[in-house]
PDB file of C-alpha atoms in Angstrom:
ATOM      1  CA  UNK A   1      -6.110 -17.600  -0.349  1.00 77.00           C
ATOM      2  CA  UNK A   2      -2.818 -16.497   0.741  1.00 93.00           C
ATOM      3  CA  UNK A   3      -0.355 -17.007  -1.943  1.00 96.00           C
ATOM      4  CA  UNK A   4       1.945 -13.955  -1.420  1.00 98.00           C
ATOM      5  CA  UNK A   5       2.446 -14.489   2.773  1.00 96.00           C
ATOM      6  CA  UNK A   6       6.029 -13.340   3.548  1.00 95.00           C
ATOM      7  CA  UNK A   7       6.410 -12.017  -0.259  1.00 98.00           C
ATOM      8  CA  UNK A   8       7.110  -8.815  -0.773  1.00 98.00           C
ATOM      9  CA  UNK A   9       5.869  -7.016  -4.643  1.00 98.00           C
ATOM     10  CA  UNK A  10       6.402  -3.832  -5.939  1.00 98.00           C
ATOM     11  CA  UNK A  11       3.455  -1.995  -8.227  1.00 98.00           C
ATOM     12  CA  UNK A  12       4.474   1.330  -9.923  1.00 98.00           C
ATOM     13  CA  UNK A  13       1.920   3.594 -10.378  1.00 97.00           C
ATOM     14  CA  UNK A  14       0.002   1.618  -7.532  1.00 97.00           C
ATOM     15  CA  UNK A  15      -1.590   4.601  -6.292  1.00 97.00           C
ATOM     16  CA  UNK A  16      -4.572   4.250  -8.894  1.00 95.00           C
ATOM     17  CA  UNK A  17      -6.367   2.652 -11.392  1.00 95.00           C
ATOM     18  CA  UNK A  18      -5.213  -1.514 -12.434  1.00 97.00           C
ATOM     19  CA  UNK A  19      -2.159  -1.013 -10.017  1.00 98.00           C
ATOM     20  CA  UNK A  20      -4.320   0.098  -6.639  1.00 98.00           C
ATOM     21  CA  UNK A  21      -6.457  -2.540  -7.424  1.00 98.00           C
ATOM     22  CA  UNK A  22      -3.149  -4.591  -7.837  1.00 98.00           C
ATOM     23  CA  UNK A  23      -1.789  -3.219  -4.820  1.00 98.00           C
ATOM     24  CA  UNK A  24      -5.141  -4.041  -2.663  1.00 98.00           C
ATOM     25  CA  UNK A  25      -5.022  -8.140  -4.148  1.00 98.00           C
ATOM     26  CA  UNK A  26      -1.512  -8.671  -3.089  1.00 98.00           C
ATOM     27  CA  UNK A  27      -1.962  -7.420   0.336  1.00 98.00           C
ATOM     28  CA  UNK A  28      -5.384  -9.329   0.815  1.00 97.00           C
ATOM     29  CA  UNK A  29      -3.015 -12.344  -0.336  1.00 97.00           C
ATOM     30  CA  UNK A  30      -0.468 -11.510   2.589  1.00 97.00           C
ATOM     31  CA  UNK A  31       2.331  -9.770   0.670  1.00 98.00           C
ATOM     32  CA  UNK A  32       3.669  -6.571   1.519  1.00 98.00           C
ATOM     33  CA  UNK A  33       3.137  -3.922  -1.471  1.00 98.00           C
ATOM     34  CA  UNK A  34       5.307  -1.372  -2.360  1.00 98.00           C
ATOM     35  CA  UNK A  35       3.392   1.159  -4.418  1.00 98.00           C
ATOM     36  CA  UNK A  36       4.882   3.983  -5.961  1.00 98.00           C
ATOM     37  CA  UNK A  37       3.567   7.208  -7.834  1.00 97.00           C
ATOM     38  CA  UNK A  38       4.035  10.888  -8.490  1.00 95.00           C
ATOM     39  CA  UNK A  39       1.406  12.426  -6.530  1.00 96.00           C
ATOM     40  CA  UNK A  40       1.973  12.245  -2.857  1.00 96.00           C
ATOM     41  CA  UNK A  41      -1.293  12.541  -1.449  1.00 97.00           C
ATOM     42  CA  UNK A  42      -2.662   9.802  -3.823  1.00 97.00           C
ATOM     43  CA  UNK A  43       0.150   8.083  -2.551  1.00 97.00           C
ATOM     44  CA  UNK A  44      -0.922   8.627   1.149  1.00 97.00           C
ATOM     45  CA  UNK A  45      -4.805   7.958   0.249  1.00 97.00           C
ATOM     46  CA  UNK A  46      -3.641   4.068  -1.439  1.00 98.00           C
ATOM     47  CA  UNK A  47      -1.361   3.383   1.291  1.00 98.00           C
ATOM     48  CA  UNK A  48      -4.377   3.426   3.631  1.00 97.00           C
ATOM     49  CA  UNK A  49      -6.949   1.533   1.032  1.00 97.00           C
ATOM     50  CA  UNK A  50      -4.101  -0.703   0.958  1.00 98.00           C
ATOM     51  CA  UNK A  51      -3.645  -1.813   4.882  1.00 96.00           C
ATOM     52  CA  UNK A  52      -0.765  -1.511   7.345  1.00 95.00           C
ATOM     53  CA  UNK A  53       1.971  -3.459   5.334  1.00 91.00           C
ATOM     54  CA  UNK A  54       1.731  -1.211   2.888  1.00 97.00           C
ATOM     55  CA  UNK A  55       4.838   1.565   1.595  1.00 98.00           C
ATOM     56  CA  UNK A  56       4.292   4.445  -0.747  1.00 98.00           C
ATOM     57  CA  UNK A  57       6.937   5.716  -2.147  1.00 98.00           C
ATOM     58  CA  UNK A  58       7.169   8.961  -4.678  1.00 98.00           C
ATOM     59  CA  UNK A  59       8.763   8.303  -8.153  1.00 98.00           C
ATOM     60  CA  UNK A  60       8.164   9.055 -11.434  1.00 97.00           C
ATOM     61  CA  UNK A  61       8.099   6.352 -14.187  1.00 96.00           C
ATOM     62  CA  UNK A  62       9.787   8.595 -16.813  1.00 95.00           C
ATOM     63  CA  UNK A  63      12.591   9.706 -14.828  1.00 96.00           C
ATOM     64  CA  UNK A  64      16.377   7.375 -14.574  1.00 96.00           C
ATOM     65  CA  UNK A  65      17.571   9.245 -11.540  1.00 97.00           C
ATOM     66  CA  UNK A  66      13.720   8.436  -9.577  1.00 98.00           C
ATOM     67  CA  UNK A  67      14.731   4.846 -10.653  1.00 97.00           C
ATOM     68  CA  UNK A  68      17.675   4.092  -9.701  1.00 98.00           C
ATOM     69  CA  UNK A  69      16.800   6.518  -6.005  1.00 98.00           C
ATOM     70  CA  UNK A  70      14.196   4.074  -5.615  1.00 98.00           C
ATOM     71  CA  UNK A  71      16.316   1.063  -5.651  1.00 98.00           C
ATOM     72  CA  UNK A  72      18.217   2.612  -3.151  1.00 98.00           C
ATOM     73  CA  UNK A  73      15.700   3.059  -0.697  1.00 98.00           C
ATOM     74  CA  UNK A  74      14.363  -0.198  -1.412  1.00 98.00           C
ATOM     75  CA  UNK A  75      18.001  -1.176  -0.680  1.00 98.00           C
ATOM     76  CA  UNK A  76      18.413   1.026   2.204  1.00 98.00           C
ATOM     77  CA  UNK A  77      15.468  -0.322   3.998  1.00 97.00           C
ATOM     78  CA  UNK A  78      16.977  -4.516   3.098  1.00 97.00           C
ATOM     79  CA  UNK A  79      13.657  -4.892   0.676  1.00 97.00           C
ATOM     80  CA  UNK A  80      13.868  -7.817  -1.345  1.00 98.00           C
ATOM     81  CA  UNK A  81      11.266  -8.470  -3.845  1.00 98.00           C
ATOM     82  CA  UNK A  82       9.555 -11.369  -5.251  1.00 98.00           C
ATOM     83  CA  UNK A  83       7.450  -9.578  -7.709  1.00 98.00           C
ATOM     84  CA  UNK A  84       6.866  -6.877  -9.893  1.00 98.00           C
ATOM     85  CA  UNK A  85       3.968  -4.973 -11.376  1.00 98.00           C
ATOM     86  CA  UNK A  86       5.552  -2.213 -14.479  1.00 98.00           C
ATOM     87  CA  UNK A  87       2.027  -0.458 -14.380  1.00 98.00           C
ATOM     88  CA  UNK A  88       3.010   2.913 -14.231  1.00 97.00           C
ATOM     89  CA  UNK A  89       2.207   4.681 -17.781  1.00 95.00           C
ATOM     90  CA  UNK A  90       0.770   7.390 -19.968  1.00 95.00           C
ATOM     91  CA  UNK A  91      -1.782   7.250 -22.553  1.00 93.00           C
ATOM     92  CA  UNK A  92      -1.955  10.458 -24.750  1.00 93.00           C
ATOM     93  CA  UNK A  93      -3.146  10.416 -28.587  1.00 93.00           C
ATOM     94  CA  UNK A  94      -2.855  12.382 -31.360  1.00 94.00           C
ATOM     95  CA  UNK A  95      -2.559  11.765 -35.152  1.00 95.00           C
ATOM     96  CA  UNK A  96       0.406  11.046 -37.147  1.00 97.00           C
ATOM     97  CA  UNK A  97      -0.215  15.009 -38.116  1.00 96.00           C
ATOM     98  CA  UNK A  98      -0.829  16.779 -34.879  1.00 96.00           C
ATOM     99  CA  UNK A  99       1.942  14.719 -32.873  1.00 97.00           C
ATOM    100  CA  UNK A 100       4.894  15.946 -31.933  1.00 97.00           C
ATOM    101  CA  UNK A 101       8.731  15.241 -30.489  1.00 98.00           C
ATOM    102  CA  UNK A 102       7.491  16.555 -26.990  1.00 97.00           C
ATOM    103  CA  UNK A 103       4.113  13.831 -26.923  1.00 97.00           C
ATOM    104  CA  UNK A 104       6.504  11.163 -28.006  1.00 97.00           C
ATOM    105  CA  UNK A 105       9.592  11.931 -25.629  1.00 97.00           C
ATOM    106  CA  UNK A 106       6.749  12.076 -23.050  1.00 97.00           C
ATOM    107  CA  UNK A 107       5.071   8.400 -24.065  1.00 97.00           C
ATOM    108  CA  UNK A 108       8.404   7.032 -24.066  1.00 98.00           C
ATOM    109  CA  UNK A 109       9.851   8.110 -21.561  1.00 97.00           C
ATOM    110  CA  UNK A 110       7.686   6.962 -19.267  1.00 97.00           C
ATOM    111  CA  UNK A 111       6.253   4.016 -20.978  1.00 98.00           C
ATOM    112  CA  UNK A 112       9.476   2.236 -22.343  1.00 98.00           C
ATOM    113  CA  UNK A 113      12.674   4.223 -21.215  1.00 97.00           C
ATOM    114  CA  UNK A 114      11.527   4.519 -17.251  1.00 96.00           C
ATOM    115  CA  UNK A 115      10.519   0.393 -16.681  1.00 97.00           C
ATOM    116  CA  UNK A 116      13.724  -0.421 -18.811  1.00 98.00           C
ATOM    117  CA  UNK A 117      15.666   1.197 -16.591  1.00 98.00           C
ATOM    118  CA  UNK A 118      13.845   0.883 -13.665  1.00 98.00           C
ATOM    119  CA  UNK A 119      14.041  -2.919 -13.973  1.00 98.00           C
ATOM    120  CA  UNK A 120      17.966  -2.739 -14.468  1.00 98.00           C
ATOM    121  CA  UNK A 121      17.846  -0.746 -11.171  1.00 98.00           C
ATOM    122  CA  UNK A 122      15.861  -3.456  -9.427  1.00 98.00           C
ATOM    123  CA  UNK A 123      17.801  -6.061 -10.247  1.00 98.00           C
ATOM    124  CA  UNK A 124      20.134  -6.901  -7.527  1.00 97.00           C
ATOM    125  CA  UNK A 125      16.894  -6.632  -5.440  1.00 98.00           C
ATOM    126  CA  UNK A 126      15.466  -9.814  -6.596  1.00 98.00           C
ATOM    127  CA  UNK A 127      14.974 -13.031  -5.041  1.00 97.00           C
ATOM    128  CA  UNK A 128      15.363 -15.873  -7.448  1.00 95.00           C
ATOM    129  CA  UNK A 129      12.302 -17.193  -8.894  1.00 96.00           C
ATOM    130  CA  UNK A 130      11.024 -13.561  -8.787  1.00 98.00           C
ATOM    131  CA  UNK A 131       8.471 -12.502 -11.405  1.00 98.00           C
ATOM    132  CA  UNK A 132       7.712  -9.489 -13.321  1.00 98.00           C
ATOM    133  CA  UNK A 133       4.898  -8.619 -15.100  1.00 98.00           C
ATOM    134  CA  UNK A 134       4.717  -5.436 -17.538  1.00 98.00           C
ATOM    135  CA  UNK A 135       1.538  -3.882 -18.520  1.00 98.00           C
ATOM    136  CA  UNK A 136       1.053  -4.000 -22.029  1.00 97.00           C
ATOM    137  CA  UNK A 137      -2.139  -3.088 -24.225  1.00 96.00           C
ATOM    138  CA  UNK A 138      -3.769  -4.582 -27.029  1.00 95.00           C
ATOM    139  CA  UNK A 139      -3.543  -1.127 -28.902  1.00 95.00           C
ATOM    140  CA  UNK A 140       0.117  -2.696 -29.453  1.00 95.00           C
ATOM    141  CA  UNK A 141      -1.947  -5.328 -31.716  1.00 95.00           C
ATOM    142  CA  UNK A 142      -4.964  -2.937 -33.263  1.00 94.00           C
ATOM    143  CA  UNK A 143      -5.059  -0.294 -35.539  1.00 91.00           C
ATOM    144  CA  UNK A 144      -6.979   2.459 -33.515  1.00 91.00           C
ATOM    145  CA  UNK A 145      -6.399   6.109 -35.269  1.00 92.00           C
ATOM    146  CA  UNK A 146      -4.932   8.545 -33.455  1.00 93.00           C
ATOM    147  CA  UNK A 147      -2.796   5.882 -31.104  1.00 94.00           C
ATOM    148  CA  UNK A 148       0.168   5.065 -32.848  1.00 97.00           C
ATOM    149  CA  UNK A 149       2.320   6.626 -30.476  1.00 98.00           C
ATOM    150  CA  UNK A 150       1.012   4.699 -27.726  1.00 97.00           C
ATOM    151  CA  UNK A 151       1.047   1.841 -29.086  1.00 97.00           C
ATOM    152  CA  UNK A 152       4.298   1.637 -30.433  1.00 98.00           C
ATOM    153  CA  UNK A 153       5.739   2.494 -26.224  1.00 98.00           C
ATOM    154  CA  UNK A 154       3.318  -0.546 -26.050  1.00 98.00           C
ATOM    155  CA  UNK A 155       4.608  -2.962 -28.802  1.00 98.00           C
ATOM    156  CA  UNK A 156       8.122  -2.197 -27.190  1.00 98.00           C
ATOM    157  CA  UNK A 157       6.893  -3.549 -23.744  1.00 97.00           C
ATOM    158  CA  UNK A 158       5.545  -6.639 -25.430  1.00 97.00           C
ATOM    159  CA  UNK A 159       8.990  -7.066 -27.524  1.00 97.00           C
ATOM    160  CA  UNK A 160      11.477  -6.043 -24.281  1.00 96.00           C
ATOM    161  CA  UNK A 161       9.449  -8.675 -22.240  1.00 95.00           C
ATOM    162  CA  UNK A 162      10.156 -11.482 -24.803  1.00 96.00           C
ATOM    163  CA  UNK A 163      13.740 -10.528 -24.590  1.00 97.00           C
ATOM    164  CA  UNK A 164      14.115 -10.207 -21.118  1.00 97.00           C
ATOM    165  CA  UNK A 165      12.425 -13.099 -20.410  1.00 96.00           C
ATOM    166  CA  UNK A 166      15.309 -15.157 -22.029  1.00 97.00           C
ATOM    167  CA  UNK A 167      18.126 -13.194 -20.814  1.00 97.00           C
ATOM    168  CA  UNK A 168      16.886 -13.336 -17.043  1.00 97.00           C
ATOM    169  CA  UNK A 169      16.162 -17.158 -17.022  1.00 96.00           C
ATOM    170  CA  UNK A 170      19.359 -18.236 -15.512  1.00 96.00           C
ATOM    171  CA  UNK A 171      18.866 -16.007 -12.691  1.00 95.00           C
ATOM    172  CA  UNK A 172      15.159 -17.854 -12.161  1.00 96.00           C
ATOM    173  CA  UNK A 173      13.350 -14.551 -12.987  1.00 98.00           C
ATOM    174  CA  UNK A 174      10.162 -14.553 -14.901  1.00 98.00           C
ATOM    175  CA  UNK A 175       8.588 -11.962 -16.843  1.00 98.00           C
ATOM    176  CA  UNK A 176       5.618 -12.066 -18.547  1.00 98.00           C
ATOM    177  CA  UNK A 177       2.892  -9.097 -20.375  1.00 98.00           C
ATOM    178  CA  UNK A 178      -0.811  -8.612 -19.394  1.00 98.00           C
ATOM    179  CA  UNK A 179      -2.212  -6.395 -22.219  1.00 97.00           C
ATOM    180  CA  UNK A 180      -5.687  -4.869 -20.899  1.00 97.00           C
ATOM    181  CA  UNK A 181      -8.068  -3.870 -23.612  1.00 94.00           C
ATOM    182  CA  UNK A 182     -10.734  -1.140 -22.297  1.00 92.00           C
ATOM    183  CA  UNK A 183     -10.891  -1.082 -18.666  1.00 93.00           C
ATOM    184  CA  UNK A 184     -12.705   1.782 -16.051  1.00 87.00           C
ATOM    185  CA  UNK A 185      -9.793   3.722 -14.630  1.00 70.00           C
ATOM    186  CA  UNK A 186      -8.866   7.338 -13.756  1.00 64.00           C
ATOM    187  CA  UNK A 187      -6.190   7.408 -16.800  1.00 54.00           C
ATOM    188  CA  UNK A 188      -9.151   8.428 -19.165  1.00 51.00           C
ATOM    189  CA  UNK A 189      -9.728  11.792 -17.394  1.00 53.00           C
ATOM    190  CA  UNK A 190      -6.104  12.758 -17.973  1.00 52.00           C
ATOM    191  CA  UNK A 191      -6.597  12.473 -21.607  1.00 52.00           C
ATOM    192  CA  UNK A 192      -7.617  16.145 -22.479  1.00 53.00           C
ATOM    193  CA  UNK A 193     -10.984  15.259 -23.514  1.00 56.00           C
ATOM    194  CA  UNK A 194     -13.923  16.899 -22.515  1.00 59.00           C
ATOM    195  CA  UNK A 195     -16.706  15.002 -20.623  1.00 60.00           C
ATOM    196  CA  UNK A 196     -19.285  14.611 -23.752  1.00 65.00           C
ATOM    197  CA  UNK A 197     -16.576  13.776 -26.251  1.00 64.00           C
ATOM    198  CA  UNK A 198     -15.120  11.024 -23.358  1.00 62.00           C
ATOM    199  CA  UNK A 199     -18.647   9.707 -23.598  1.00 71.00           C
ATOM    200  CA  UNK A 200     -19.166   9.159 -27.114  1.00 69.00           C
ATOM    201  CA  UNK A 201     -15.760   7.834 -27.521  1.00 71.00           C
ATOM    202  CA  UNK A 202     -16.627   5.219 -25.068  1.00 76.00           C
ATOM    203  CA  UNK A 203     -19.235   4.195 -26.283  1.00 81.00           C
ATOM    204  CA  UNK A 204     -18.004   3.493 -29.746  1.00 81.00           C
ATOM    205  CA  UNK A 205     -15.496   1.360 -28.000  1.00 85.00           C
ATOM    206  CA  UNK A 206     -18.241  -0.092 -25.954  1.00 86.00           C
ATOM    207  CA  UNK A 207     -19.583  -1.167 -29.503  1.00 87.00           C
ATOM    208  CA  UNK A 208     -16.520  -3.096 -30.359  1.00 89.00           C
ATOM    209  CA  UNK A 209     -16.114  -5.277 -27.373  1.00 91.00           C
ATOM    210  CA  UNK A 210     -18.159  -8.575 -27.654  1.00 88.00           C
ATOM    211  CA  UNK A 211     -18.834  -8.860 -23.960  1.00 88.00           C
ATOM    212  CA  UNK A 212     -20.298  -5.609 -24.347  1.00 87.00           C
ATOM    213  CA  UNK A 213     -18.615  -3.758 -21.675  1.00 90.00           C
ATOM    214  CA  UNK A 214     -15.478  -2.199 -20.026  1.00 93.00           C
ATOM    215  CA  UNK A 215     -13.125  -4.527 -18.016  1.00 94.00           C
ATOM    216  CA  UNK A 216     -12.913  -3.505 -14.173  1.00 96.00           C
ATOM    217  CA  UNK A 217      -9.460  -2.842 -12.599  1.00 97.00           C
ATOM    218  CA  UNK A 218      -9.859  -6.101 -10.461  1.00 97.00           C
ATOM    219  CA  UNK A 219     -10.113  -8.163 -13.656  1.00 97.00           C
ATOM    220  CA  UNK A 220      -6.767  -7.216 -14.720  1.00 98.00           C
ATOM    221  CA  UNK A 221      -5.320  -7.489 -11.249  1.00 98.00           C
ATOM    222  CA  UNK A 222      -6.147 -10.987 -10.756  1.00 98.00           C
ATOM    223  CA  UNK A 223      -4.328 -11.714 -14.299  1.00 98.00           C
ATOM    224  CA  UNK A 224      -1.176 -10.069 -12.577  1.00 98.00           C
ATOM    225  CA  UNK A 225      -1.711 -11.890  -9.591  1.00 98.00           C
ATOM    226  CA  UNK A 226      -1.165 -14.882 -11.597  1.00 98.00           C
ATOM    227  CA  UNK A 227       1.300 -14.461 -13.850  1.00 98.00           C
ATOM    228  CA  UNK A 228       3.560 -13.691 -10.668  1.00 98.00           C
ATOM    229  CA  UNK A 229       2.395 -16.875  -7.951  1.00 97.00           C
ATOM    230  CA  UNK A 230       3.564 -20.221  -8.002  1.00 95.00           C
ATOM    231  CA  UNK A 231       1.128 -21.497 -10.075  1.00 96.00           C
ATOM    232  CA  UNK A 232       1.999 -20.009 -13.324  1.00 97.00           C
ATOM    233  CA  UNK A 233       5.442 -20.784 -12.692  1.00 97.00           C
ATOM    234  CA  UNK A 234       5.572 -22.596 -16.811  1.00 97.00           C
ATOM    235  CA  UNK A 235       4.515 -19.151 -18.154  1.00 97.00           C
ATOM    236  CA  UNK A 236       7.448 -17.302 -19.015  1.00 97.00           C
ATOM    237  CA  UNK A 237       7.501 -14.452 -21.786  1.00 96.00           C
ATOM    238  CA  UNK A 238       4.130 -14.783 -22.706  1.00 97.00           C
ATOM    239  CA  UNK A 239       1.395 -12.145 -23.466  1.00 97.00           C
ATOM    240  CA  UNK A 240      -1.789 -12.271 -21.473  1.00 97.00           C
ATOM    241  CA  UNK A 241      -4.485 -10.368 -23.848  1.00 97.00           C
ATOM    242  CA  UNK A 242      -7.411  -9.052 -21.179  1.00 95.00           C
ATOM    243  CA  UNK A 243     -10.126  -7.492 -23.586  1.00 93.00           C
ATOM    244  CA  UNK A 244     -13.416  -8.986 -23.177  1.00 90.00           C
ATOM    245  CA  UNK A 245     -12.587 -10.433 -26.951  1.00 91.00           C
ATOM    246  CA  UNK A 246     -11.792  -7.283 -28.635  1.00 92.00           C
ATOM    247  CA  UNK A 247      -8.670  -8.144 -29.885  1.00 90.00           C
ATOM    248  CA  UNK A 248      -9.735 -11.860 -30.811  1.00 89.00           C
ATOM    249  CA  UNK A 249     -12.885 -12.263 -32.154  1.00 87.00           C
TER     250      UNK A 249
END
């Protein structure tokens, strides 16, 4: 297929994880991908995966004056974009007794604060019928210990998509959620846990997912992928649960 030929989409944090894989299926599809991230070699290393049409550029979610300096290079270099990927997040937990104002400046600011903004920056950069997708999670819709933080960045997503959704109708701009459940990506080595604890946790999620396993990266790409072609054009502000069932049955 080649639904994204002479489209051009921008993934933040597309140098890893659900937004390299992301990255990879728009540029298989024709587009040319934007990717953006803090570490530079990553950066590099993803460009390449990615193929030729490819640009990395360095920003960091959390930070207004990275998003608004990335518009203007988009700007600078007369990018105009027909979709967007908000991947680019943190997940750190702690309970409501061991967190503090530094964990939740840090899961807000990058989870809500930085894509708020970083959309307002964006938006004399896109072409009407556009479409932006946010990454949610279901832990904005489950009672996992040790999360709320997290999940409340995440509930925010799911309740600034709704809102935006209305508000950027008239300008023929879509945006829609894709809340992963589980899924196999780097982000669960930055959590601070060592390797045998990582391993029992996951397997006591394993337990609670009826298909019985982790989602891959490319599951939850090709769920972006949709929500921003053509063919989904009657989805707008909608929530796009990708668990294996966890959430729903």
């Amino acid at each position: 297929m080649n639904r994204f030929a002479d489209k051009t989409v921008l993934v933040t944090g597309g140098n890893s994880g659900i937004g390299l894989a992301a990255a990879k299926a728009y540029a298989a599809e024709g587009a040319r991908v934007v990717i953006t991230g803090r570490d530079t070699q990553a950066l590099a290393q993803a460009a390449d995966a990615i193929g030729p049409k490819a640009i990395a550029l360095r920003s960091d979610a959390g930070s207004l004056a990275d998003a608004r300096a990335l518009a203007g290079e988009l700007a600078e270099r007369a990018v105009r974009l027909d979709a967007v990927f908000i991947n680019a997040g943190v997940a750190k937990f702690a309970s409501l007794e061991n967190a503090d104002e530094a964990l939740w400046n840090q899961i807000f600011d990058t989870n809500v604060k930085g894509p708020y903004f970083q959309l307002q920056a964006l938006l004399p950069l896109l072409n009407p019928g556009a479409a932006i997708v946010i990454n949610g999670s279901i832990n904005a819709h489950i009672g996992m210990p040790d999360t709320s933080v997290y999940a409340a960045s995440k509930a925010a997503l799911v309740s600034l998509a709704r809102t935006l959704s209305a508000e950027l109708l008239p300008r023929g701009v879509r945006v829609n959620v894709v809340s992963p459940g589980p899924v196999s990506t780097p982000i669960y080595n930055k959590l601070g846990v060592d390797a045998a604890a990582l391993e029992a946790v996951a397997g006591q999620i394993q337990a609670q997912i009826p298909l019985g396993r982790f989602g891959t990266p490319e599951e939850i790409a090709a769920t972006v992928l949709h929500l921003t072609a053509r063919e989904s054009s009657f989805i707008v502000g909608t929530e796009v649960v990708v668990d294996g069932g966890m959430s729903q049955l």
